PDB file of C-alpha atoms in Angstrom:
ATOM      1  CA  UNK A  18      49.287  44.585  37.192  1.00  0.00           C
ATOM      2  CA  UNK A  19      49.951  47.630  38.998  1.00  0.00           C
ATOM      3  CA  UNK A  20      53.464  49.375  38.841  1.00  0.00           C
ATOM      4  CA  UNK A  21      55.022  49.732  42.238  1.00  0.00           C
ATOM      5  CA  UNK A  22      55.062  53.283  42.907  1.00  0.00           C
ATOM      6  CA  UNK A  23      58.316  54.370  42.961  1.00  0.00           C
ATOM      7  CA  UNK A  24      60.664  56.163  45.461  1.00  0.00           C
ATOM      8  CA  UNK A  25      62.210  59.629  44.158  1.00  0.00           C
ATOM      9  CA  UNK A  26      66.266  58.397  44.034  1.00  0.00           C
ATOM     10  CA  UNK A  27      68.191  61.202  46.066  1.00  0.00           C
ATOM     11  CA  UNK A  28      71.879  60.515  46.413  1.00  0.00           C
ATOM     12  CA  UNK A  29      73.347  60.271  49.863  1.00  0.00           C
ATOM     13  CA  UNK A  30      75.995  62.584  49.161  1.00  0.00           C
ATOM     14  CA  UNK A  31      73.789  65.541  49.225  1.00  0.00           C
ATOM     15  CA  UNK A  32      72.157  63.959  52.855  1.00  0.00           C
ATOM     16  CA  UNK A  33      75.540  65.067  54.045  1.00  0.00           C
ATOM     17  CA  UNK A  34      76.400  68.434  51.951  1.00  0.00           C
ATOM     18  CA  UNK A  35      72.648  69.924  53.412  1.00  0.00           C
ATOM     19  CA  UNK A  36      73.914  68.470  56.400  1.00  0.00           C
ATOM     20  CA  UNK A  37      77.371  70.889  56.657  1.00  0.00           C
ATOM     21  CA  UNK A  38      75.669  73.459  55.547  1.00  0.00           C
ATOM     22  CA  UNK A  39      73.168  73.808  58.275  1.00  0.00           C
ATOM     23  CA  UNK A  40      75.175  73.129  60.753  1.00  0.00           C
ATOM     24  CA  UNK A  41      77.475  76.225  59.145  1.00  0.00           C
ATOM     25  CA  UNK A  42      74.761  78.754  58.821  1.00  0.00           C
ATOM     26  CA  UNK A  43      73.638  77.576  61.649  1.00  0.00           C
ATOM     27  CA  UNK A  44      77.118  78.050  63.148  1.00  0.00           C
ATOM     28  CA  UNK A  45      77.361  81.922  61.431  1.00  0.00           C
ATOM     29  CA  UNK A  46      73.990  82.467  62.887  1.00  0.00           C
ATOM     30  CA  UNK A  47      74.944  82.041  66.591  1.00  0.00           C
ATOM     31  CA  UNK A  48      77.968  83.805  66.001  1.00  0.00           C
ATOM     32  CA  UNK A  49      76.780  86.845  64.392  1.00  0.00           C
ATOM     33  CA  UNK A  50      74.179  86.890  67.476  1.00  0.00           C
ATOM     34  CA  UNK A  51      76.881  86.814  69.902  1.00  0.00           C
ATOM     35  CA  UNK A  52      78.848  89.143  68.372  1.00  0.00           C
ATOM     36  CA  UNK A  53      76.445  92.089  67.982  1.00  0.00           C
ATOM     37  CA  UNK A  54      75.228  91.437  71.777  1.00  0.00           C
ATOM     38  CA  UNK A  55      78.666  91.431  72.781  1.00  0.00           C
ATOM     39  CA  UNK A  56      79.190  95.207  70.910  1.00  0.00           C
ATOM     40  CA  UNK A  57      75.668  96.505  72.486  1.00  0.00           C
ATOM     41  CA  UNK A  58      76.846  95.993  75.902  1.00  0.00           C
ATOM     42  CA  UNK A  59      80.054  96.148  76.256  1.00  0.00           C
ATOM     43  CA  UNK A  60      81.889  99.800  75.385  1.00  0.00           C
ATOM     44  CA  UNK A  61      85.663  99.567  74.435  1.00  0.00           C
ATOM     45  CA  UNK A  62      87.492 102.275  74.482  1.00  0.00           C
ATOM     46  CA  UNK A  63      88.792 104.272  71.362  1.00  0.00           C
ATOM     47  CA  UNK A  64      92.832 103.411  71.343  1.00  0.00           C
ATOM     48  CA  UNK A  65      94.956 106.936  73.176  1.00  0.00           C
ATOM     49  CA  UNK A  66      97.929 107.383  74.634  1.00  0.00           C
ATOM     50  CA  UNK A  67      95.661 108.335  77.911  1.00  0.00           C
ATOM     51  CA  UNK A  68      95.389 104.884  78.126  1.00  0.00           C
ATOM     52  CA  UNK A  69      98.941 103.716  78.486  1.00  0.00           C
ATOM     53  CA  UNK A  70      99.473 102.708  82.368  1.00  0.00           C
ATOM     54  CA  UNK A  71     102.524 104.584  83.526  1.00  0.00           C
ATOM     55  CA  UNK A  72     103.999 104.648  87.308  1.00  0.00           C
ATOM     56  CA  UNK A  73     102.427 107.208  89.248  1.00  0.00           C
ATOM     57  CA  UNK A  74     104.885 109.706  91.318  1.00  0.00           C
ATOM     58  CA  UNK A  75     102.468 112.152  92.551  1.00  0.00           C
ATOM     59  CA  UNK A  76     105.371 114.029  94.816  1.00  0.00           C
ATOM     60  CA  UNK A  77     104.940 117.493  93.458  1.00  0.00           C
ATOM     61  CA  UNK A  78     108.051 118.561  91.293  1.00  0.00           C
ATOM     62  CA  UNK A  79     108.569 121.801  89.674  1.00  0.00           C
ATOM     63  CA  UNK A  80     107.745 121.766  85.934  1.00  0.00           C
ATOM     64  CA  UNK A  81     111.050 123.637  86.000  1.00  0.00           C
ATOM     65  CA  UNK A  82     111.989 123.327  81.381  1.00  0.00           C
ATOM     66  CA  UNK A  83     109.705 120.466  80.152  1.00  0.00           C
ATOM     67  CA  UNK A  84     106.912 120.720  77.564  1.00  0.00           C
ATOM     68  CA  UNK A  85     104.108 119.006  78.488  1.00  0.00           C
ATOM     69  CA  UNK A  86     101.971 117.896  75.191  1.00  0.00           C
ATOM     70  CA  UNK A  87     100.140 115.527  76.833  1.00  0.00           C
ATOM     71  CA  UNK A  88      95.773 115.662  78.186  1.00  0.00           C
ATOM     72  CA  UNK A  89      96.452 117.370  81.550  1.00  0.00           C
ATOM     73  CA  UNK A  90      94.417 119.366  84.316  1.00  0.00           C
ATOM     74  CA  UNK A  91      95.913 123.121  84.851  1.00  0.00           C
ATOM     75  CA  UNK A  92      94.767 124.476  88.816  1.00  0.00           C
ATOM     76  CA  UNK A  93      95.335 128.151  88.678  1.00  0.00           C
ATOM     77  CA  UNK A  94      95.903 129.837  91.811  1.00  0.00           C
ATOM     78  CA  UNK A  95      96.287 133.636  92.978  1.00  0.00           C
ATOM     79  CA  UNK A  96      99.185 133.327  95.159  1.00  0.00           C
ATOM     80  CA  UNK A  97     102.362 130.649  95.111  1.00  0.00           C
ATOM     81  CA  UNK A  98     101.155 129.767  98.583  1.00  0.00           C
ATOM     82  CA  UNK A  99      98.306 128.107  97.782  1.00  0.00           C
ATOM     83  CA  UNK A 100      99.553 126.263  94.514  1.00  0.00           C
ATOM     84  CA  UNK A 101     102.054 124.734  96.885  1.00  0.00           C
ATOM     85  CA  UNK A 102      99.293 123.200  99.197  1.00  0.00           C
ATOM     86  CA  UNK A 103      97.090 122.402  96.265  1.00  0.00           C
ATOM     87  CA  UNK A 104      99.487 120.615  95.188  1.00  0.00           C
ATOM     88  CA  UNK A 105     100.570 118.939  98.521  1.00  0.00           C
ATOM     89  CA  UNK A 106      97.720 118.010  98.740  1.00  0.00           C
ATOM     90  CA  UNK A 107      97.062 116.186  94.913  1.00  0.00           C
ATOM     91  CA  UNK A 108     100.040 113.888  96.698  1.00  0.00           C
ATOM     92  CA  UNK A 109      97.238 111.738  97.818  1.00  0.00           C
ATOM     93  CA  UNK A 110      95.400 111.389  95.167  1.00  0.00           C
ATOM     94  CA  UNK A 111      94.647 108.425  93.329  1.00  0.00           C
ATOM     95  CA  UNK A 112      93.577 109.675  89.766  1.00  0.00           C
ATOM     96  CA  UNK A 113      97.064 111.539  89.784  1.00  0.00           C
ATOM     97  CA  UNK A 114      99.526 110.349  88.330  1.00  0.00           C
ATOM     98  CA  UNK A 115     101.925 113.227  87.993  1.00  0.00           C
ATOM     99  CA  UNK A 116     102.153 116.489  89.914  1.00  0.00           C
ATOM    100  CA  UNK A 117     103.937 119.464  88.345  1.00  0.00           C
ATOM    101  CA  UNK A 118     104.370 122.918  89.794  1.00  0.00           C
ATOM    102  CA  UNK A 119     104.844 126.575  88.394  1.00  0.00           C
ATOM    103  CA  UNK A 120     105.308 130.021  90.157  1.00  0.00           C
ATOM    104  CA  UNK A 121     103.718 132.797  89.333  1.00  0.00           C
ATOM    105  CA  UNK A 122     107.665 134.055  88.130  1.00  0.00           C
ATOM    106  CA  UNK A 123     108.290 130.935  86.611  1.00  0.00           C
ATOM    107  CA  UNK A 124     104.789 131.226  84.556  1.00  0.00           C
ATOM    108  CA  UNK A 125     105.658 134.925  83.664  1.00  0.00           C
ATOM    109  CA  UNK A 126     109.056 133.106  82.129  1.00  0.00           C
ATOM    110  CA  UNK A 127     107.456 130.827  80.295  1.00  0.00           C
ATOM    111  CA  UNK A 128     104.266 133.552  79.020  1.00  0.00           C
ATOM    112  CA  UNK A 129     107.378 135.728  77.479  1.00  0.00           C
ATOM    113  CA  UNK A 130     109.131 132.239  75.844  1.00  0.00           C
ATOM    114  CA  UNK A 131     106.269 131.377  74.605  1.00  0.00           C
ATOM    115  CA  UNK A 132     104.822 135.418  73.177  1.00  0.00           C
ATOM    116  CA  UNK A 133     108.799 136.308  72.096  1.00  0.00           C
ATOM    117  CA  UNK A 134     107.525 137.392  68.613  1.00  0.00           C
ATOM    118  CA  UNK A 135     104.352 139.812  70.356  1.00  0.00           C
ATOM    119  CA  UNK A 136     106.508 142.020  72.328  1.00  0.00           C
ATOM    120  CA  UNK A 137     103.892 144.707  72.920  1.00  0.00           C
ATOM    121  CA  UNK A 138     101.736 141.669  74.432  1.00  0.00           C
ATOM    122  CA  UNK A 139     104.655 141.174  76.366  1.00  0.00           C
ATOM    123  CA  UNK A 140     105.813 144.860  77.694  1.00  0.00           C
ATOM    124  CA  UNK A 141     102.116 144.913  78.459  1.00  0.00           C
ATOM    125  CA  UNK A 142     102.238 141.537  80.724  1.00  0.00           C
ATOM    126  CA  UNK A 143     102.222 141.972  84.281  1.00  0.00           C
ATOM    127  CA  UNK A 144     104.595 138.625  86.349  1.00  0.00           C
ATOM    128  CA  UNK A 145     101.092 138.932  88.880  1.00  0.00           C
ATOM    129  CA  UNK A 146      98.489 139.621  86.883  1.00  0.00           C
ATOM    130  CA  UNK A 147      99.692 135.306  85.769  1.00  0.00           C
ATOM    131  CA  UNK A 148      98.132 132.737  87.799  1.00  0.00           C
ATOM    132  CA  UNK A 149     100.471 129.706  90.078  1.00  0.00           C
ATOM    133  CA  UNK A 150      99.998 126.958  88.326  1.00  0.00           C
ATOM    134  CA  UNK A 151     100.054 122.877  88.776  1.00  0.00           C
ATOM    135  CA  UNK A 152      99.770 121.058  86.125  1.00  0.00           C
ATOM    136  CA  UNK A 153      98.324 117.336  86.867  1.00  0.00           C
ATOM    137  CA  UNK A 154      98.610 114.560  84.838  1.00  0.00           C
ATOM    138  CA  UNK A 155      96.011 111.643  85.747  1.00  0.00           C
ATOM    139  CA  UNK A 156      96.347 108.204  85.626  1.00  0.00           C
ATOM    140  CA  UNK A 157      95.378 105.821  82.733  1.00  0.00           C
ATOM    141  CA  UNK A 158      91.771 106.170  82.043  1.00  0.00           C
ATOM    142  CA  UNK A 159      90.851 109.048  84.266  1.00  0.00           C
ATOM    143  CA  UNK A 160      87.115 111.224  82.949  1.00  0.00           C
ATOM    144  CA  UNK A 161      88.690 114.182  82.922  1.00  0.00           C
ATOM    145  CA  UNK A 162      85.697 116.371  83.704  1.00  0.00           C
ATOM    146  CA  UNK A 163      84.540 114.343  86.377  1.00  0.00           C
ATOM    147  CA  UNK A 164      87.842 115.219  87.641  1.00  0.00           C
ATOM    148  CA  UNK A 165      88.208 118.796  86.988  1.00  0.00           C
ATOM    149  CA  UNK A 166      84.088 119.200  88.848  1.00  0.00           C
ATOM    150  CA  UNK A 167      85.649 117.013  92.042  1.00  0.00           C
ATOM    151  CA  UNK A 168      88.957 119.075  92.156  1.00  0.00           C
ATOM    152  CA  UNK A 169      86.775 122.554  91.915  1.00  0.00           C
ATOM    153  CA  UNK A 170      84.511 121.712  94.833  1.00  0.00           C
ATOM    154  CA  UNK A 171      88.093 120.226  96.767  1.00  0.00           C
ATOM    155  CA  UNK A 172      89.649 123.244  96.382  1.00  0.00           C
ATOM    156  CA  UNK A 173      87.294 126.151  96.179  1.00  0.00           C
ATOM    157  CA  UNK A 174      90.421 128.635  96.789  1.00  0.00           C
ATOM    158  CA  UNK A 175      91.760 127.662  92.693  1.00  0.00           C
ATOM    159  CA  UNK A 176      90.717 130.262  90.827  1.00  0.00           C
ATOM    160  CA  UNK A 177      90.133 128.021  87.476  1.00  0.00           C
ATOM    161  CA  UNK A 178      90.310 124.567  87.309  1.00  0.00           C
ATOM    162  CA  UNK A 179      90.575 123.590  83.321  1.00  0.00           C
ATOM    163  CA  UNK A 180      90.818 120.593  81.033  1.00  0.00           C
ATOM    164  CA  UNK A 181      93.843 121.354  78.353  1.00  0.00           C
ATOM    165  CA  UNK A 182      94.123 118.982  75.662  1.00  0.00           C
ATOM    166  CA  UNK A 183      97.399 120.088  73.257  1.00  0.00           C
ATOM    167  CA  UNK A 184      96.233 117.825  70.261  1.00  0.00           C
ATOM    168  CA  UNK A 185      91.882 119.158  70.301  1.00  0.00           C
ATOM    169  CA  UNK A 186      93.905 122.830  70.974  1.00  0.00           C
ATOM    170  CA  UNK A 187      96.432 121.984  67.458  1.00  0.00           C
ATOM    171  CA  UNK A 188      92.946 120.878  65.798  1.00  0.00           C
ATOM    172  CA  UNK A 189      91.184 123.758  65.582  1.00  0.00           C
ATOM    173  CA  UNK A 190      94.940 125.401  64.716  1.00  0.00           C
ATOM    174  CA  UNK A 191      94.750 123.138  62.038  1.00  0.00           C
ATOM    175  CA  UNK A 192      98.588 123.226  62.871  1.00  0.00           C
ATOM    176  CA  UNK A 193     100.351 119.134  63.557  1.00  0.00           C
ATOM    177  CA  UNK A 194     102.034 118.704  66.642  1.00  0.00           C
ATOM    178  CA  UNK A 195     104.869 116.898  66.779  1.00  0.00           C
ATOM    179  CA  UNK A 196     103.798 113.291  68.073  1.00  0.00           C
ATOM    180  CA  UNK A 197     103.238 113.380  72.102  1.00  0.00           C
ATOM    181  CA  UNK A 198     104.872 110.205  73.831  1.00  0.00           C
ATOM    182  CA  UNK A 199     102.510 108.661  76.623  1.00  0.00           C
ATOM    183  CA  UNK A 200     103.989 110.020  79.802  1.00  0.00           C
ATOM    184  CA  UNK A 201     102.687 113.328  78.421  1.00  0.00           C
ATOM    185  CA  UNK A 202     106.069 115.100  78.487  1.00  0.00           C
ATOM    186  CA  UNK A 203     109.005 115.980  76.046  1.00  0.00           C
TER     187      UNK A 203
END
């Protein structure tokens, strides 16, 4: 007599464990794939103080005693009149959050304060060689180099249009400036 063939015995709970493990692994693979595809498709902006949305008031005002510590554009003009004309034109610029002006005389006064520890340099510098300046603080998310290029084309009468980043300058000089508030002024 032939012995009946025995089926291997596998506990029922083992099927449940294998099934749950398969579902978890499939979920992990799907999540990883979604995250990886999203990472390559989406550019996430690094956090910075310029990403803070601040109120826009582009009415030109004198720089006065303000200390600007944030990244900005400086538009230099040969005369106070040319500087004022540029500042007025920037009132309607949608990328301008704040427009601050500095006459040639005011530039020279600030220069004297900045270089007070070098009296020879101050003595040799004449007020007429310093430019009148428009300081433009852009709205959050502005591409600074692109805006600088646009302003150079728009204002050919400007002597220079520069992107000024005090944090980068301080890093090159290995100095640690005090923190700059999101509005870019202290």
